Coordinates of C-alpha atoms in Angstrom, one line a residue:
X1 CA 67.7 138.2 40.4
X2 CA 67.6 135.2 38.5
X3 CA 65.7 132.6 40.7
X4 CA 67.1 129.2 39.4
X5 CA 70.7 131.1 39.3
X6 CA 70.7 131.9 42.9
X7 CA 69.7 128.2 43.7
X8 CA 72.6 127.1 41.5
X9 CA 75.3 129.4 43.1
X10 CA 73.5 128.6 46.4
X11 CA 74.2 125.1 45.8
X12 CA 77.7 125.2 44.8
X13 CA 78.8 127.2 47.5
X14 CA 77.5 124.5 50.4
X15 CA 79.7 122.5 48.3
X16 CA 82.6 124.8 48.5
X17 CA 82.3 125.0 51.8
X18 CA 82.2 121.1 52.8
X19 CA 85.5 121.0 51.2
X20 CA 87.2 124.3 52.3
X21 CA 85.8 125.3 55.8
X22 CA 85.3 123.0 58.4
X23 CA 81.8 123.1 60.3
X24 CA 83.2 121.6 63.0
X25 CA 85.2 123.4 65.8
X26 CA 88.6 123.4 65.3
X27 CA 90.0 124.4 68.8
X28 CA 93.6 125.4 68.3
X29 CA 94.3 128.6 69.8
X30 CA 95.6 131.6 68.2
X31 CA 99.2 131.9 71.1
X32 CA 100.0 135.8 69.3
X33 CA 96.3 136.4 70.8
X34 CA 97.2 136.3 74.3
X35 CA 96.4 138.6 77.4
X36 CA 98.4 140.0 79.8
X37 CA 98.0 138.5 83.5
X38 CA 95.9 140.7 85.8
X39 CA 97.2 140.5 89.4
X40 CA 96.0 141.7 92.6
X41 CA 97.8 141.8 95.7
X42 CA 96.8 138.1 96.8
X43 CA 96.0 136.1 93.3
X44 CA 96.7 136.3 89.2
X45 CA 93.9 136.2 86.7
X46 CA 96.0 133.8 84.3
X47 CA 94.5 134.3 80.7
X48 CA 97.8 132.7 78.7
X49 CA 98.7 129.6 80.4
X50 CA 101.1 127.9 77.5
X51 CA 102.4 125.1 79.8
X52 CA 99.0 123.9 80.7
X53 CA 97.6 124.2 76.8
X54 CA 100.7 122.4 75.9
X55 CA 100.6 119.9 78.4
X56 CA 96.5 119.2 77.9
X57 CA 97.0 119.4 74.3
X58 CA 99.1 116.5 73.9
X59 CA 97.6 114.6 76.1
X60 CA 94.3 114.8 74.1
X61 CA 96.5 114.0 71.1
X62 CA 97.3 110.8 73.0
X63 CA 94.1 109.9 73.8
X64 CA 94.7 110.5 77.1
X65 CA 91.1 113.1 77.9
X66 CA 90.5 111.7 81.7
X67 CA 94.6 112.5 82.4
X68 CA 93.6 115.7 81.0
X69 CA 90.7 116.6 82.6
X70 CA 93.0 115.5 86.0
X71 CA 95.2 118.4 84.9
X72 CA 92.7 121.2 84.2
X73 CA 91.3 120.5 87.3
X74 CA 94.6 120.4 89.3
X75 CA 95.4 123.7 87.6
X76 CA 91.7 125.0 88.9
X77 CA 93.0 123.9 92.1
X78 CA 95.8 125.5 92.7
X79 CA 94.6 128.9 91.2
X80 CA 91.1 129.1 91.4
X81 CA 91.6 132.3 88.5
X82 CA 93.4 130.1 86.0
X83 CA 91.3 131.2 82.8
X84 CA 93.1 128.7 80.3
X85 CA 92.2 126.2 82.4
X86 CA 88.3 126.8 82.2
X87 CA 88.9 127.2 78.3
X88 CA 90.8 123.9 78.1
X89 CA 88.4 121.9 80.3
X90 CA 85.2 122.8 77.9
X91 CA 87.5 121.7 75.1
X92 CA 87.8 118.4 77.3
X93 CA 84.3 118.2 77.4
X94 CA 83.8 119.0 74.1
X95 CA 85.7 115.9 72.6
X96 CA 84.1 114.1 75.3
X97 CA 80.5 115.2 73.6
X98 CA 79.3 116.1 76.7
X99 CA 76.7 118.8 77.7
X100 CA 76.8 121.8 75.4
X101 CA 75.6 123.6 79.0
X102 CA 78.0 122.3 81.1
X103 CA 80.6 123.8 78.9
X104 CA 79.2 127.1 78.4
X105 CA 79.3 127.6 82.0
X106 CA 82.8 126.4 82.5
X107 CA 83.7 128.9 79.4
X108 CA 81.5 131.6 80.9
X109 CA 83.8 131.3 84.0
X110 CA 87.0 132.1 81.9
X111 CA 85.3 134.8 80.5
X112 CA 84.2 136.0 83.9
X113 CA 87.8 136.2 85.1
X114 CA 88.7 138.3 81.5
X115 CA 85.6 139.0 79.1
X116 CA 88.7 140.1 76.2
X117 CA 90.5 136.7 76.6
X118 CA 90.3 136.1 72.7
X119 CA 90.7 132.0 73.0
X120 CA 87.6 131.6 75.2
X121 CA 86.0 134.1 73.2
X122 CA 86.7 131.5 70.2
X123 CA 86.2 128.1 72.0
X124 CA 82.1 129.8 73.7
X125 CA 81.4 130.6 70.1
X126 CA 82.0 127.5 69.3
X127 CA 79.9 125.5 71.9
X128 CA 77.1 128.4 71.0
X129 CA 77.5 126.7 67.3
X130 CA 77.1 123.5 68.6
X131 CA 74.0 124.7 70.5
X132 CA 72.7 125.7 67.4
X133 CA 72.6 129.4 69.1
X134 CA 74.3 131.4 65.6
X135 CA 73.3 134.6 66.5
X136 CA 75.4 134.5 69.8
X137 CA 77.9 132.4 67.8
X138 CA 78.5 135.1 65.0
X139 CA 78.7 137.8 68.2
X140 CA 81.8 135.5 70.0
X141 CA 83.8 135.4 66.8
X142 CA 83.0 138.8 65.8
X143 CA 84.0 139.9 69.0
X144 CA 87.8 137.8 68.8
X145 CA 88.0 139.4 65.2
X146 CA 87.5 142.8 67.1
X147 CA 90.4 142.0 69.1
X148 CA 92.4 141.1 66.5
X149 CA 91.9 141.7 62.8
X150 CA 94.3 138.3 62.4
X151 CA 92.6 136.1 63.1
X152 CA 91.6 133.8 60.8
X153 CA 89.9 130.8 62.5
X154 CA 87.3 133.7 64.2
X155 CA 87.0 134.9 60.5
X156 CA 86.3 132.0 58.7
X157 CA 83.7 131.0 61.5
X158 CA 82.3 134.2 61.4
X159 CA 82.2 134.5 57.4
X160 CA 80.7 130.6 57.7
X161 CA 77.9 131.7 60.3
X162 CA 77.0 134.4 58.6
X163 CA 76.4 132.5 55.2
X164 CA 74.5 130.0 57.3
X165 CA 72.1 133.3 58.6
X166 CA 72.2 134.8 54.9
X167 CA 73.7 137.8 56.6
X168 CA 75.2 139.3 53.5
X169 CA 76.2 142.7 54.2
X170 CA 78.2 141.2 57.5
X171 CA 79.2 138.7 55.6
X172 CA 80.7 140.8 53.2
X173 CA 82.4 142.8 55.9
X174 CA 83.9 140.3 57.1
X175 CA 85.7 139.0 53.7
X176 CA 86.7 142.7 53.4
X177 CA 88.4 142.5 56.7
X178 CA 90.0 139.2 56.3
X179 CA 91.0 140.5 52.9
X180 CA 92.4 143.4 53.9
X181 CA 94.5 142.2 57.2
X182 CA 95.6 138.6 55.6
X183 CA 96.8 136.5 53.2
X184 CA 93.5 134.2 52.2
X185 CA 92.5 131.7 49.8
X186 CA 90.4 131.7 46.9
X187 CA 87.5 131.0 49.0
X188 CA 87.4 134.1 50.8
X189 CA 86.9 135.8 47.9
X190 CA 84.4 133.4 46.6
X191 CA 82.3 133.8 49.5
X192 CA 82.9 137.8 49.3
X193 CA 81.8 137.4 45.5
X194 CA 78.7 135.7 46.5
X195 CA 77.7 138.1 49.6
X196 CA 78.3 140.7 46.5
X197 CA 76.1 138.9 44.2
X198 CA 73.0 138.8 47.1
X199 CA 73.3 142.2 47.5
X200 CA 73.3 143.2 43.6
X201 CA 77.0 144.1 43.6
X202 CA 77.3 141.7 40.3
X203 CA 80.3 143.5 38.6
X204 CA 82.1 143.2 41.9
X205 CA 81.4 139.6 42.0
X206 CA 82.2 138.3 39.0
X207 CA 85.7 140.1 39.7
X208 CA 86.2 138.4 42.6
X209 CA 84.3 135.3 41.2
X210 CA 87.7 135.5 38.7
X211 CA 89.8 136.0 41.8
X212 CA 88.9 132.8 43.1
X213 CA 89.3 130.9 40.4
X214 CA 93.1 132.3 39.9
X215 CA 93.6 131.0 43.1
X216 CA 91.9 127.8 42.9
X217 CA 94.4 126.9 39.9
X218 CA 97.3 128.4 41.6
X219 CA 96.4 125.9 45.1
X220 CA 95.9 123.2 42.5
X221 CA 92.5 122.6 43.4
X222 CA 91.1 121.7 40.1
X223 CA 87.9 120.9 41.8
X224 CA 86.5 124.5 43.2
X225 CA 88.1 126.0 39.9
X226 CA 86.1 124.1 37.7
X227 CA 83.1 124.9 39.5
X228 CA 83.9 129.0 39.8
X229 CA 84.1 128.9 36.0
X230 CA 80.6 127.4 35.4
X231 CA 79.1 130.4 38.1
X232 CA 81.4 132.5 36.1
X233 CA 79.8 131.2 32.6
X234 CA 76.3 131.0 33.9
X235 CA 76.7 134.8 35.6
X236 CA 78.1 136.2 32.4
X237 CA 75.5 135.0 30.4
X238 CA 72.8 136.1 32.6

C-alpha cells in the first residue's frame, strides 16, 4: 500500500468527518426503539417514559437544566424503577459537563432495571466516549445496533468509533449493515470504501468511492464531492 496515499485518504477522511458526523453526543432518542414495561405485582420497570423525555426535553431546550433535573428526580421519586428517568438525568448532567462517573452510574442504574433498553444503551456509550473509554463505547452502540438494525445514530457512532480504533473489518461491517437496513448518505459509503481500501478490497472501494461522490452531487455538497474525486484520481492512478 502506497504510504503517502494512505496519509492522504487518511487525511481527507478526518475532514469528511468534521463536516458530516458529529463527535459530539447527539442525545435524541430513537421513540420506535422502545421496551415494553416489565411489571411485578407491586412496581413497573418503566423503560419508555415519553411524557417525562418530552417534558425534560423541552425544558433543556429552554434553558431550564435545574427545572429539569427537579423533574427527573421527582419521577425517581415516585417510581424508584423509572429507567428514562436515570437516562434523562445523565443527559442533565451531561449538558451540565459534570462528572463523566457520576453519569455512568446514574446510566448504569437504568441499565440495571433493563440491560436491552436501547436509549441508555446509546446515551452510556456516549459518556464512555467522553471518558475516552472506545472500546466500551463501540460495544454500547454495537449492542443498540443489535437491537435494532435501524438505528442510525448507534451506527454512525459505531462506524465513527471504529475509524477512530482503525477497526476496519468492524468498521466495514457496520457500513454493510447500515447499508443494507437504511437509506444513508454518501458518507457511509465513503467510509465503507475506505475500511475496503485498508483491508486491500481496492476495486470495491473505488466503487463505492464513485458511490459517494454520486451522492455528494446529488445532496449538493460540492465540498466532499470535490474531494472523493481527487481520492478517486489519486487511487486510479496508483
Amino acid at each position: 500500500m502506497n504510504t503517502k496515499f494512505q496519509s492522504q485518504i487518511l487525511a481527507s477522511a478526518l475532514v469528511l468527518a468534521s463536516t458530516t458526523v458529529s463527535l459530539q453526543p447527539s442525545f435524541a432518542a430513537s421513540k420506535s426503539v422502545t421496551t415494553a414495561i416489565s411489571a411485578s405485582a407491586t412496581s413497573a420497570v418503566v423503560s419508555n417514559d415519553n411524557a417525562l423525555w418530552d417534558q425534560v426535553w423541552k425544558l433543556l431546550d429552554n434553558g431550564q437544566s435545574d427545572d429539569a433535573m427537579a423533574a427527573v428526580n421527582q419521577a425517581i421519586k415516585t417510581n424508584s424503577k423509572n429507567a428514562t428517568a436515570y437516562v434523562l438525568k445523565t443527559i442533565i448532567m451531561y449538558t451540565l459537563k459534570g462528572d463523566t462517573s457520576a453519569m455512568l452510574e446514574q446510566v448504569n442504574i437504568a441499565l440495571s432495571l433493563d440491560p436491552n433498553y436501547a436509549d441508555a444503551l446509546y446515551v452510556r456509550g456516549n459518556v464512555y466516549e467522553a471518558m475516552s473509554d472506545l472500546q466500551s463505547a463501540v460495544k454500547d452502540f454495537d449492542a443498540c445496533v443489535a437491537l435494532n438494525c435501524h438505528d442510525v445514530q448507534a451506527l454512525d457512532q459505531s462506524t465513527k468509533i471504529k475509524f477512530q480504533l482503525k477497526d476496519w473489518s468492524g468498521m466495514l461491517a457496520t457500513t454493510n449493515i447500515a447499508i443494507a437496513n437504511n437509506k444513508v448518505g454518501g458518507y457511509i459509503y465513503f467510509y465503507r470504501a475506505y475500511a475496503e481500501y485498508q483491508l486491500g478490497q481496492t476495486s470495491a472501494a473505488i466503487s463505492d468511492f464513485k458511490q459517494a461522490q454520486t451522492m455528494f452531487v446529488a445532496e449538493s455538497d460540492t465540498t466532499d464531492a470535490e474531494l472523493v474525486s481527487k481520492i478517486l484520481t489519486q487511487l486510479q492512478a496508483a
